[in-house]
XYZ file of C-alpha atoms in Angstrom:
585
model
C 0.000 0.000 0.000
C 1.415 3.775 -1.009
C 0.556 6.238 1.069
C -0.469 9.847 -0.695
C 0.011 13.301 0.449
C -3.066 15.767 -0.121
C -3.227 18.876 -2.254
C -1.019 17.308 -4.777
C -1.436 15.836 -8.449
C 1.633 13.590 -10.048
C 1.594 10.882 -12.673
C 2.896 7.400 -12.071
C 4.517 5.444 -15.182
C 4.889 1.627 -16.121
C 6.907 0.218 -19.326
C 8.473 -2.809 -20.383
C 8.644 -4.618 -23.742
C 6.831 -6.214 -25.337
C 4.138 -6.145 -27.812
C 3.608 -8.714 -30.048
C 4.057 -8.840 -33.767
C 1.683 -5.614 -34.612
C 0.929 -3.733 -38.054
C 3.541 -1.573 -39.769
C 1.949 1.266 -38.517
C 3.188 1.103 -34.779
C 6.518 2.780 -33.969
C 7.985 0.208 -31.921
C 7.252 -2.575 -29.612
C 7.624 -0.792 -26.235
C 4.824 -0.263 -24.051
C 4.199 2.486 -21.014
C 0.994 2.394 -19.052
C 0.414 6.896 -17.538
C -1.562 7.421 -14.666
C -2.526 10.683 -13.172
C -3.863 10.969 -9.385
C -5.110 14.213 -7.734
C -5.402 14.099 -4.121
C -6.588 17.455 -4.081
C -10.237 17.896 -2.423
C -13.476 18.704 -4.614
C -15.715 21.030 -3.366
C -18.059 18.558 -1.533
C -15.000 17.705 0.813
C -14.282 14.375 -0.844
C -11.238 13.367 -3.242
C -11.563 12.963 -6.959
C -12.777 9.774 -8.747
C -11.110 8.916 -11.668
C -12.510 7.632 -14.520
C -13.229 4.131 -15.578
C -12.729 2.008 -18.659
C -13.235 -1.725 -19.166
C -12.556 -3.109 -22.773
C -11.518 -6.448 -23.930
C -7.897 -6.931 -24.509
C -9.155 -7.774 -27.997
C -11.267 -6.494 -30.325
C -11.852 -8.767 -33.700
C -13.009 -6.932 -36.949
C -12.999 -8.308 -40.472
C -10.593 -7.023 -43.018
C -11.874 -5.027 -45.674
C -14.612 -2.913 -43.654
C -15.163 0.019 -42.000
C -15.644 -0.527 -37.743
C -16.979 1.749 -35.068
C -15.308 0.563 -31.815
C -17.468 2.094 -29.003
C -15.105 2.466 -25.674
C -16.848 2.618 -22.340
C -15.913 5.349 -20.029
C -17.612 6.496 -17.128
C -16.708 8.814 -14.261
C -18.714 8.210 -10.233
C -18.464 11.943 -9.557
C -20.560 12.982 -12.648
C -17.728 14.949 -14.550
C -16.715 15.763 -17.885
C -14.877 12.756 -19.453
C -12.776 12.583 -22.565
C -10.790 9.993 -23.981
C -7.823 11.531 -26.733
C -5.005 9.578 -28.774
C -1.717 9.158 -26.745
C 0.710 12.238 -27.403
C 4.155 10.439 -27.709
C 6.284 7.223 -26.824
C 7.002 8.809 -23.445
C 3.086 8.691 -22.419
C 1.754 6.052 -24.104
C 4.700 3.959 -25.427
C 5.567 2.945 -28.852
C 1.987 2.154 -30.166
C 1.278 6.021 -29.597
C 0.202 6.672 -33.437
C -3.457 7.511 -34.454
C -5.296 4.262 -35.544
C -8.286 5.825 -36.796
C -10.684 8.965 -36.461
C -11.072 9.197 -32.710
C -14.580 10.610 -30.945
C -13.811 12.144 -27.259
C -17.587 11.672 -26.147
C -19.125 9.541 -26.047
C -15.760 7.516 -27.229
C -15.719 5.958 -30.535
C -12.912 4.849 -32.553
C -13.909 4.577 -36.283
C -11.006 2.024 -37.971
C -10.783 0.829 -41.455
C -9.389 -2.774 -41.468
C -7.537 -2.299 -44.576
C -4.887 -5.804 -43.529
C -5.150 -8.738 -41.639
C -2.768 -8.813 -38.906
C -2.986 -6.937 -35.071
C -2.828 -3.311 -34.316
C -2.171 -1.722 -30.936
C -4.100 1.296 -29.673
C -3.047 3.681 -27.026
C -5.652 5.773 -25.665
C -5.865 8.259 -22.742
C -8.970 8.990 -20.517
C -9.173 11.899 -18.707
C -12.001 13.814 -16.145
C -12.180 17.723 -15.765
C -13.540 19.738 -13.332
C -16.623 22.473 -14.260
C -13.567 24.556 -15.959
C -12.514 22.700 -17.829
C -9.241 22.291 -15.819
C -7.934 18.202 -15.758
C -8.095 16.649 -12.597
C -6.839 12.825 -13.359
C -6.251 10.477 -16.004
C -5.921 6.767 -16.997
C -4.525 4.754 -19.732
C -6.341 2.110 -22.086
C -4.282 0.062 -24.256
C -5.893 -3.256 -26.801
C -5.777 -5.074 -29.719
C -7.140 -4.924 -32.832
C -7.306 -8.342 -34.084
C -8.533 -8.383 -38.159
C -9.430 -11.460 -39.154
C -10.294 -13.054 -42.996
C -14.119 -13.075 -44.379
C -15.734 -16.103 -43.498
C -16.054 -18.926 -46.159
C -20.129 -19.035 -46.871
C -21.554 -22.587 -46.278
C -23.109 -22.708 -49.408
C -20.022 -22.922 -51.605
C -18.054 -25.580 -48.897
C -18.550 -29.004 -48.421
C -21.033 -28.722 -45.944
C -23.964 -30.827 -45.959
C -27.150 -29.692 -48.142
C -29.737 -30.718 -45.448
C -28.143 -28.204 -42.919
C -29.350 -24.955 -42.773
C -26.828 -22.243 -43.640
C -24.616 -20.307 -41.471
C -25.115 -16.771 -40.118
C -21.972 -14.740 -41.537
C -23.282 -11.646 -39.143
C -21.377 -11.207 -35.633
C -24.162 -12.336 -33.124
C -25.131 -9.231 -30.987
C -26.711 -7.773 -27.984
C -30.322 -6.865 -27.271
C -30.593 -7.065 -24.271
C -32.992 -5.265 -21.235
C -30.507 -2.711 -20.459
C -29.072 -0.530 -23.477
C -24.917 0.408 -24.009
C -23.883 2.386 -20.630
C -26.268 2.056 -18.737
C -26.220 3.406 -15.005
C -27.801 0.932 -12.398
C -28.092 1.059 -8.912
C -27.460 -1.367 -6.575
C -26.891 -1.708 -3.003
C -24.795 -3.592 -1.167
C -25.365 -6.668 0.641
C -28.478 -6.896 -1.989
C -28.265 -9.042 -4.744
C -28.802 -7.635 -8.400
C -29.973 -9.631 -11.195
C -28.626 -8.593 -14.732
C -30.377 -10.182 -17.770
C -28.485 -10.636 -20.610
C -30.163 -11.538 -24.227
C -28.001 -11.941 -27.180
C -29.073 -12.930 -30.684
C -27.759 -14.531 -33.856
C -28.694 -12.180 -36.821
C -30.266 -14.837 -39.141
C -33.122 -16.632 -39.181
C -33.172 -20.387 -40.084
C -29.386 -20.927 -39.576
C -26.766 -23.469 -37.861
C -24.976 -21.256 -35.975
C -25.566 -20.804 -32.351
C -24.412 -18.751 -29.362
C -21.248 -20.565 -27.738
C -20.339 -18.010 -24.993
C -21.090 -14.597 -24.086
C -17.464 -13.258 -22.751
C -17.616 -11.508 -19.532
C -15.466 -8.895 -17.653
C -17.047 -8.328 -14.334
C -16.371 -6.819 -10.928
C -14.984 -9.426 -8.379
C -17.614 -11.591 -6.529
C -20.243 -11.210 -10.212
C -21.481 -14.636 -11.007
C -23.009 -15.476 -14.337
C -25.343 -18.267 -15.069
C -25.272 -21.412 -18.409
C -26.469 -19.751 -21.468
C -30.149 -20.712 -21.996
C -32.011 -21.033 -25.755
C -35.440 -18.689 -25.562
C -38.244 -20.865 -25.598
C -39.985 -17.802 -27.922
C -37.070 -17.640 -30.478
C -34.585 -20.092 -31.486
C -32.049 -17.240 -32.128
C -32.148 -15.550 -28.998
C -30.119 -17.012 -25.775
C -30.208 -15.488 -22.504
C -27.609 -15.953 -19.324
C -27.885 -14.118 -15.948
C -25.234 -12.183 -14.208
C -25.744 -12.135 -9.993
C -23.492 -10.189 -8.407
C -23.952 -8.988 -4.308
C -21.579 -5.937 -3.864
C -19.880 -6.053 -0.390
C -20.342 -2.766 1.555
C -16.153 -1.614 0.840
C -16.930 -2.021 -2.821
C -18.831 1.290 -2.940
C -18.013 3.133 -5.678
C -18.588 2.812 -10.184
C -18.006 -0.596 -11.291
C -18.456 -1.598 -15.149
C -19.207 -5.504 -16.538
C -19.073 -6.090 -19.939
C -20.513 -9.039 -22.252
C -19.246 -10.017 -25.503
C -21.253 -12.770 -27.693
C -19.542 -15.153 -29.091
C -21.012 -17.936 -31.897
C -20.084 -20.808 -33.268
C -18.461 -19.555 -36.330
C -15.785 -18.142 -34.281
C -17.721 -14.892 -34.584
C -16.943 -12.179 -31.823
C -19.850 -9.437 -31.493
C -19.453 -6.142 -30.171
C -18.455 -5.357 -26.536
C -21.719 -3.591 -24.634
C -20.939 -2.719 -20.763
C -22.834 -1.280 -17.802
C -22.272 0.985 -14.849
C -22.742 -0.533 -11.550
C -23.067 2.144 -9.084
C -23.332 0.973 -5.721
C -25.206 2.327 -3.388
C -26.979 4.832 -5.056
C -30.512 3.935 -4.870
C -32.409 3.592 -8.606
C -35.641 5.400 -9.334
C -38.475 3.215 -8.940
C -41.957 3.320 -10.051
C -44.758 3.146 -7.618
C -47.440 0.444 -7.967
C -50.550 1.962 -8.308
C -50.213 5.159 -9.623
C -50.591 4.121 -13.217
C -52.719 6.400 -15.255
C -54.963 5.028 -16.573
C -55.651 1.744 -15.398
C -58.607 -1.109 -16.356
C -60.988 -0.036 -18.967
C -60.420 3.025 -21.199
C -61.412 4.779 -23.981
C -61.026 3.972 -27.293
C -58.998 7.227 -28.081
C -57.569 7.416 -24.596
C -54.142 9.350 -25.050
C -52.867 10.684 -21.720
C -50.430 8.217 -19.451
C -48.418 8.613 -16.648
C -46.985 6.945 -13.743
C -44.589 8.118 -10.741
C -41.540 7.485 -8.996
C -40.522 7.494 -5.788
C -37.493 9.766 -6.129
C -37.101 13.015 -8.280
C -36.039 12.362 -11.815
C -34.789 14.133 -15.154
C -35.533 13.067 -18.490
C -32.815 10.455 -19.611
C -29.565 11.464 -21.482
C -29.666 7.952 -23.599
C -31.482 8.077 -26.825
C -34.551 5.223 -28.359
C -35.715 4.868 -24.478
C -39.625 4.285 -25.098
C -42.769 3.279 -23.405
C -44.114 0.135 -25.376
C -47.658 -0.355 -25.601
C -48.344 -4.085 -26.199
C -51.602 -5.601 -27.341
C -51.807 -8.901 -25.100
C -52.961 -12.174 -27.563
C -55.790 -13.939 -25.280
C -54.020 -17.711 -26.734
C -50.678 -17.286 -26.919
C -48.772 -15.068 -25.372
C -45.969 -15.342 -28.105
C -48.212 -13.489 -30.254
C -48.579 -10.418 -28.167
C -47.819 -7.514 -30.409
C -46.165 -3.967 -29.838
C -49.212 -1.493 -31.735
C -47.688 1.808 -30.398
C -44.096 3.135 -28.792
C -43.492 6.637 -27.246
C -39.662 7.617 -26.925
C -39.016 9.160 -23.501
C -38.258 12.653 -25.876
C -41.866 12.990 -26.333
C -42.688 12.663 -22.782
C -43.448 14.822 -20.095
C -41.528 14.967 -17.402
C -42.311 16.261 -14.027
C -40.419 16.030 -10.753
C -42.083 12.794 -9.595
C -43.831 11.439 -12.797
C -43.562 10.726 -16.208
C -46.247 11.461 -19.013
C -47.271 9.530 -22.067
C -48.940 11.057 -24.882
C -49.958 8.616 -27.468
C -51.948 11.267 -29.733
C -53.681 9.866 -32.872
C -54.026 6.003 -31.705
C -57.736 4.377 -31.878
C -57.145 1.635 -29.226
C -58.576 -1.431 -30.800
C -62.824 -2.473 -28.819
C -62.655 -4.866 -26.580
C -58.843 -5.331 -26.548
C -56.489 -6.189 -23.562
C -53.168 -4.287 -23.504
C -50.092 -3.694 -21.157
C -47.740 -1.412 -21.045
C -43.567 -1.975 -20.862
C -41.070 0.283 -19.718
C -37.114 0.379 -20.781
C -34.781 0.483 -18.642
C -33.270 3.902 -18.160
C -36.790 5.808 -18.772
C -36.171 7.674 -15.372
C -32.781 8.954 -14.248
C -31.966 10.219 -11.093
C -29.248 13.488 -11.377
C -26.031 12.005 -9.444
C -23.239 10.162 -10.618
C -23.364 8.283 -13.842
C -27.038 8.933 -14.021
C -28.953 5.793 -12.168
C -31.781 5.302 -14.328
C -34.721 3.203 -13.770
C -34.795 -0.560 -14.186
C -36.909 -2.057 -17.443
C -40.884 -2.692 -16.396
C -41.661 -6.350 -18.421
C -43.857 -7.833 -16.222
C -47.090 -7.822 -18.534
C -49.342 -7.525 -15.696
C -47.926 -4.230 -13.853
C -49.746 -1.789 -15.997
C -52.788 -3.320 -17.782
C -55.713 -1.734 -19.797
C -58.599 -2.968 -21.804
C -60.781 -0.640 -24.492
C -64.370 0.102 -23.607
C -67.442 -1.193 -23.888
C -69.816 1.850 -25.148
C -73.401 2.572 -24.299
C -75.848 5.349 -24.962
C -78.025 7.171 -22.481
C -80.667 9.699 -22.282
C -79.832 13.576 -22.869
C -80.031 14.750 -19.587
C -82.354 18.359 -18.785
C -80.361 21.113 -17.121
C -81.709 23.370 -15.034
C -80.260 26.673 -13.287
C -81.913 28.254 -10.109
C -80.759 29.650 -7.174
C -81.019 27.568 -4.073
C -78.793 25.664 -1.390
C -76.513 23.551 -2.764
C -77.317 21.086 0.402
C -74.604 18.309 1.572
C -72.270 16.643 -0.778
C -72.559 13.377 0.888
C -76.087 12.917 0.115
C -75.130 13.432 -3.577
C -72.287 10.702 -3.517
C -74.202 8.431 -1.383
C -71.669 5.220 -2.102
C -68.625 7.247 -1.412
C -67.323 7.071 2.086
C -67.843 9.926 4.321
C -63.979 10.412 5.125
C -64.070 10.980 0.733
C -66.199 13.276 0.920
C -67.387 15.365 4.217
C -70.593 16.976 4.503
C -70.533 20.629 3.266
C -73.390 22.446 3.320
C -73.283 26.472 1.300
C -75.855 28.953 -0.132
C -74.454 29.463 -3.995
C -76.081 29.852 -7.753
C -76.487 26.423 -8.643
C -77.054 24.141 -11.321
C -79.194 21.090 -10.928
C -78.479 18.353 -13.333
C -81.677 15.927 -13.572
C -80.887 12.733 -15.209
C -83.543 9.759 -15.565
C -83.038 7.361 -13.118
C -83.645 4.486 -15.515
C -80.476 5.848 -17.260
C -76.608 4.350 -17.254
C -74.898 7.081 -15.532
C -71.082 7.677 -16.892
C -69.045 6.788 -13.766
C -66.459 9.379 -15.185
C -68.134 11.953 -12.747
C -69.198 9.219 -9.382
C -69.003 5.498 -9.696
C -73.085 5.029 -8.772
C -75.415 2.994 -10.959
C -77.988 5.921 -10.826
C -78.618 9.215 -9.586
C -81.088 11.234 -9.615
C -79.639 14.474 -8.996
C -76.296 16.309 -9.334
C -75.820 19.673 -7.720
C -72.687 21.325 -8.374
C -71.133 25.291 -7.690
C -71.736 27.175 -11.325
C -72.062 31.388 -11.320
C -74.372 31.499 -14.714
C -77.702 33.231 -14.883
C -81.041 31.532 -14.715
C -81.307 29.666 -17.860
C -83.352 26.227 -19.155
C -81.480 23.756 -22.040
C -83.441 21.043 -23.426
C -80.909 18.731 -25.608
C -82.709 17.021 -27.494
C -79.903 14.807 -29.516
C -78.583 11.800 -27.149
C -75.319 10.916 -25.818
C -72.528 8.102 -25.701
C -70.642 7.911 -23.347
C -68.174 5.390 -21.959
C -68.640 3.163 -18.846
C -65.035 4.199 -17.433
C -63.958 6.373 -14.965
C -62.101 9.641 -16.750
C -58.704 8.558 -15.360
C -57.706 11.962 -15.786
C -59.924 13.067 -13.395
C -60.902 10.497 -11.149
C -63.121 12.977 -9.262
C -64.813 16.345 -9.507
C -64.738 18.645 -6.503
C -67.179 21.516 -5.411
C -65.823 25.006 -4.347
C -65.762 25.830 -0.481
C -65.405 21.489 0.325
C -62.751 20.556 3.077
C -62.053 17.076 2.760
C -59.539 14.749 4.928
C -57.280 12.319 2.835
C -54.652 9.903 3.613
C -51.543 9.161 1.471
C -48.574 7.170 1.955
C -45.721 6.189 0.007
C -47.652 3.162 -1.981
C -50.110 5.904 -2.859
C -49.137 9.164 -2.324
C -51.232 11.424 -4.304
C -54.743 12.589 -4.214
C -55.907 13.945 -7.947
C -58.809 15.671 -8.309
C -60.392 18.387 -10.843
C -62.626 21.453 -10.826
C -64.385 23.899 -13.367
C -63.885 27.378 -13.591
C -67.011 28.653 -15.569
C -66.816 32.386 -15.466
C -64.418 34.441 -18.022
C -61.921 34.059 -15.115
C -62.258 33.250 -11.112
C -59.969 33.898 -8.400
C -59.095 30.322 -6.917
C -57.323 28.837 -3.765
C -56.252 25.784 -3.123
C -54.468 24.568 0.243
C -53.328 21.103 1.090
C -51.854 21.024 4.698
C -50.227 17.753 6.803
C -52.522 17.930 9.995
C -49.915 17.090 12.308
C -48.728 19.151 15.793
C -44.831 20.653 14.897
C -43.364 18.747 18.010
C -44.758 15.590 16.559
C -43.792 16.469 12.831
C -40.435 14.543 12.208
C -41.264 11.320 14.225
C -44.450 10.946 12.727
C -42.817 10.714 9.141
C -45.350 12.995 7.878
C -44.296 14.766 4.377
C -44.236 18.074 3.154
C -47.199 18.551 0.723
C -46.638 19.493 -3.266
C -49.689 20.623 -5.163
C -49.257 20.492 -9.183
C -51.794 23.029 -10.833
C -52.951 21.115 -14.290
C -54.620 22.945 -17.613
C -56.787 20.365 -19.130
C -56.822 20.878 -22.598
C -55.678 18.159 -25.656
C -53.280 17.322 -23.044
C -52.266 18.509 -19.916
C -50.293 21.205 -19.508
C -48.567 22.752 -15.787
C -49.444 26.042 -15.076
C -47.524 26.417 -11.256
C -46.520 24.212 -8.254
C -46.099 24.446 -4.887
C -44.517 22.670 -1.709
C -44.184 25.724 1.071
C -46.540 28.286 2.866
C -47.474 28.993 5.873
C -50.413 27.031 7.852
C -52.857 27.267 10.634
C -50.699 28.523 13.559
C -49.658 25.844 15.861
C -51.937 22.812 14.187
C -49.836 22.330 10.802
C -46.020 22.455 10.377
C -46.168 22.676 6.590
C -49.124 23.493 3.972
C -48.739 24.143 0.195
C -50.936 26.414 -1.251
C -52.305 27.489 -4.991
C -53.968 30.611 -5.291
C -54.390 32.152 -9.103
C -57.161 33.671 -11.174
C -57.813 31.203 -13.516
C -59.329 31.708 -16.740
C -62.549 29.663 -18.014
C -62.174 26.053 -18.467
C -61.356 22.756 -16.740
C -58.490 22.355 -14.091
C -56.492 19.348 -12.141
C -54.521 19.678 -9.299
């Protein structure tokens, strides 16, 4: 063990000889390995990360084509990272030449494999501070291997009644795409899956290995044939980081087939113990039956999140096949771009899709459609469990215009209007207010989009409009499905008491402004004494003000104000003049 001194930054060097037989185009056959530590202190109080790499020591590309060779680099403290050619012989050693047109970030080495043979590459990764000023550096050195065209079955001696062989590399497809950042914690077992693929359909080859370099104590399963596809093979990594391996680890996979075929290298970040987003069971949007041209989705997390940095991350909306389950098709896919993204929740919009009548469907997640903002970027883990967010189309039905009439008069108690609601949903609360009465034919199916009763027979709600009778005369359809958008409509002037918790911790609800504009208030407070407010692990309330329009659109939030003296520690309140229309908070 070296001991360091702090508040300095010095490079270490290690050389020898030698490489083997490489390419014309290296200098010599000396090699020199260039680290740079800085034991100076960041601004948080802790010492510098550097960088990681993890490549295989060789790379094998067919002559005569054109290769992108993606190098993995990561940095734990979230910093810039670039990876460069090697200056000279005295950093790098003598393979220090450009191979290629280099890419600093993300790193990608584009080589044309002009000879068959090996070439050595010497590249340098560095991390820099919010300056721009370097604060360490590590060296990467490998082998290009270039390797003959295979010989195609078809013109070898190779039995006719054989199918042919796949002359494509096989390659990874896997839950998790190229870099990804997962969390995991130690002492807590993670489960990696890893799917590979042969390129061809109706061929010979098959996968014999998927390669692995993996941080110590990583375990990886036997290589498994899909039952759904005779061309995809899966294996399991396990791996249970002990509590001093904290820190950015990376594992890489490599397929390998039959043919002697290497695919591409794809790693992962294994950040331990930085806890992952994770999305909360139940508070899927919409859920059970739905409309037909239902478009609005969301679903939270449990953490705050930012939209993700890697590209083609989508929500996959999958048609479920009520025989075979190998048959269940993808109909619609909504990359995380085209989201909405809140603090705590993610929005789908799938605008211009006619969900097939009568049809179940679920709803899949990639990995990495949630991101947390520290480190590498801990996204959250792929949803592909077919039964975690499930939907079926409606079933429609047709009802009765209903006669509106406006009068002045109490409003009376909202509980006898909700009668098979629970009182603790919604309180009495009794007010003198224009109102309009909505009379609807008991004999008729009531939409349960407003209150899930089988009948009513009358609806009172708040309105400012002058005394006026409409007769409709044409008749409705509606849907027998709650509007998950707006699982409830709420009166002005109610007080109601509602319990969340972390399994479900929101309360959604909407109202209608139906003046040219109205001055409105809304106040959530946690009804708990302030010497009791810690221990009782109550939470400080956030109110999100909603536009409801073709989609939903934020107009303000709030998580502070002040409360009743004494009763409430901390309150959240809304208070705007609102323009005519339809709101959710």
């Amino acid at each position: 063990m070296i001991q360091l001194p702090v508040g300095y930054q010095f490079t270490y060097s290690f050389s020898s000889c030698c490489w083997i037989s490489l390419l014309p185009t290296s200098q010599s056959s000396s090699w020199k390995l260039n680290v740079t530590i800085n034991t100076n202190r960041r601004a948080n109080g802790r010492f510098n990360n550097a960088p990681v790499s993890t490549m295989n020591p060789t790379v094998q590309l067919r002559v005569g084509q054109v290769h992108v060779i993606h190098i993995p680099m990561v940095d734990s403290d979230g910093d810039k990272v670039r990876c460069r050619w090697g200056y000279d012989e005295f950093e790098v050693g003598g393979i220090y030449s450009a191979k290629g047109d280099l890419r600093s970030n993300p790193c990608e080495l584009t080589y044309n494999a002009t000879m068959i043979g090996y070439e050595g590459v010497a590249l340098v990764i560095e991390d820099f501070d919010t300056n721009d000023a370097l604060l360490s550096s590590i060296p990467l050195q490998f082998l290009i291997q270039i390797i003959d065209a295979p010989i195609d079955n078809n013109e070898s001696t190779v039995s006719p009644l054989l199918p042919p062989s796949c002359h494509i590399p096989p390659v990874y497809v896997g839950d998790w795409q190229r870099d990804a950042c997962i969390g995991v914690n130690s002492n807590s077992t993670i489960d990696l899956r890893i799917v590979v693929e042969i390129p061809c359909q109706n061929t010979s080859t098959k996968i014999q290995d998927i390669l692995t370099i993996s941080p110590q104590g990583m375990t990886k399963s036997n290589i498994t044939q899909d039952s759904m596809s005779s061309n995809t093979y899966i294996m399991y990594l396990q791996w249970q980081p002990r509590p001093d391996q904290y820190g950015i680890y990376q594992v890489c996979v490599t397929p390998a087939d039959s043919e002697g075929q290497i695919g591409s290298q794809t790693c992962f970040n294994l950040q331990v113990d930085v806890k992952p987003p994770t999305f909360i069971r139940g508070s899927m949007i919409p859920t059970g039956i739905v409309a037909q041209n239902q478009n609005i989705w969301s679903i939270s997390t449990d953490v705050d999140i930012v939209r993700p940095t890697h590209r083609n991350v989508y929500a996959r909306f999958i048609r479920r096949d009520p025989f075979n389950s190998n048959r269940d098709t993808e109909i619609v896919r909504v990359n995380s771009a085209n989201a909405h993204y809140d603090r705590r929740r993610i929005t789908f919009y799938t605008d211009g899709t006619i969900w097939e009548k009568g049809q179940n469907y679920y709803i899949n997640l990639d990995g990495g459609i949630a991101e947390i903002n520290q480190t590498c970027g801990v996204q959250s883990a792929p949803v592909i469990d077919s039964n975690f967010w499930t939907f079926v189309t409606e079933i429609t039905s047709t009802i009765e215009a209903a006669q509106i009439i406006t009068s002045k008069s109490p409003i009376g108690t909202l509980s006898s209007i909700v009668e098979s609601s629970s009182s603790e949903d919604f309180p009495s609360s009794t007010m003198e207010a224009i109102s309009t009465e909505v009379i609807i034919p008991t004999s008729s199916i009531i939409a349960p989009d407003q209150f899930t009763l089988d009948s009513i027979a009358t609806i009172r709600t708040t309105t400012t409009t002058s005394t006026t009778t409409i007769t409709p005369t044409t008749t409705i359809t509606t849907s027998a499905t709650p509007n998950i958008i707006c699982p409830r409509w709420l009166q002005f002037g109610l007080i109601i008491n509602v319990t969340t918790n972390a399994s479900h911790p929101e309360f959604t609800f909407c109202f209608h402004v139906n003046q040219s504009s109205s001055d409105v208030t809304v106040a959530a407070n946690t009804w708990v004494p302030c010497a009791n407010w810690k221990v009782s692990g109550a939470a400080d309330p956030l109110m999100d003000l909603y536009v409801i329009g073709n989609n939903l659109k934020m107009l303000a939030q709030n998580d502070d104000g002040n409360s009743i003296p004494h009763l409430n520690c901390y309150a959240s309140v809304l208070s705007y003049r609102l323009d005519h229309g339809n709101y959710r908070v």
